Amino acid sequence: MTRTPLDDNALDALASVIQLELSHERRAMLAPVLNDTLALLDVLNQFDVGETPPTVSFDPRWRT
């Protein structure tokens, strides 16, 4: 799945939802970083990790 990069309208909507006021300069700096972060998350979503147990169930005593 290829994600469409966030444009100014999408970034404005996202900022509005989280009640974050962004100046034009900050929005211009944030957009590429946010798009890169989302692209990294898309790469991670490609891996099938199956049924990974939560870390709270990890018992390191098996190593001893």
Coordinates of C-alpha atoms in Angstrom, one line a residue:
M1 CA 0.0 0.0 0.0
T2 CA 1.4 3.3 -1.0
R3 CA 0.5 6.2 1.3
T4 CA -0.3 9.6 -0.3
P5 CA 2.1 12.2 1.3
L6 CA 0.4 14.6 3.6
D7 CA -0.4 17.9 1.9
D8 CA -1.2 21.2 3.6
N9 CA -4.9 20.4 4.0
A10 CA -4.2 17.1 5.6
L11 CA -1.6 18.6 7.9
D12 CA -4.0 21.4 8.9
A13 CA -6.7 18.8 9.7
L14 CA -4.3 16.7 11.8
A15 CA -3.1 19.8 13.7
S16 CA -6.7 20.8 14.3
V17 CA -7.6 17.4 15.7
I18 CA -4.8 17.5 18.2
Q19 CA -5.3 21.2 18.9
L20 CA -1.9 22.2 17.7
E21 CA -1.4 25.7 16.3
L22 CA 1.3 25.6 13.6
S23 CA 2.9 28.6 11.9
H24 CA 3.5 28.3 8.1
E25 CA 7.3 27.9 8.8
R26 CA 6.7 25.1 11.4
R27 CA 4.3 23.4 9.1
A28 CA 6.8 23.5 6.2
M29 CA 9.5 21.9 8.5
L30 CA 7.1 19.3 10.0
A31 CA 5.5 18.0 6.8
P32 CA 8.7 16.3 5.3
V33 CA 9.6 14.8 8.7
L34 CA 6.0 13.5 9.3
N35 CA 5.9 12.0 5.8
D36 CA 9.2 10.3 6.3
T37 CA 8.0 8.8 9.6
L38 CA 4.9 7.5 8.0
A39 CA 6.9 5.9 5.2
L40 CA 9.0 4.1 7.8
L41 CA 5.9 2.8 9.5
D42 CA 4.6 1.6 6.1
V43 CA 7.9 -0.4 5.8
L44 CA 7.4 -2.0 9.2
N45 CA 3.8 -2.9 8.3
Q46 CA 5.1 -5.1 5.5
F47 CA 6.5 -7.7 8.0
D48 CA 4.2 -10.4 9.3
V49 CA 5.1 -10.9 12.9
G50 CA 2.4 -13.4 13.5
E51 CA 1.2 -13.9 17.0
T52 CA 3.8 -12.0 19.0
P53 CA 3.2 -12.3 22.7
P54 CA 3.2 -9.1 24.7
T55 CA 6.5 -8.3 26.5
V56 CA 4.8 -8.6 29.9
S57 CA 4.6 -12.3 29.2
F58 CA 8.3 -12.7 28.5
D59 CA 10.1 -14.8 31.1
P60 CA 13.9 -14.6 30.8
R61 CA 14.4 -17.5 33.2
W62 CA 14.4 -20.0 30.3
R63 CA 18.0 -18.7 29.5
T64 CA 19.4 -20.1 32.8

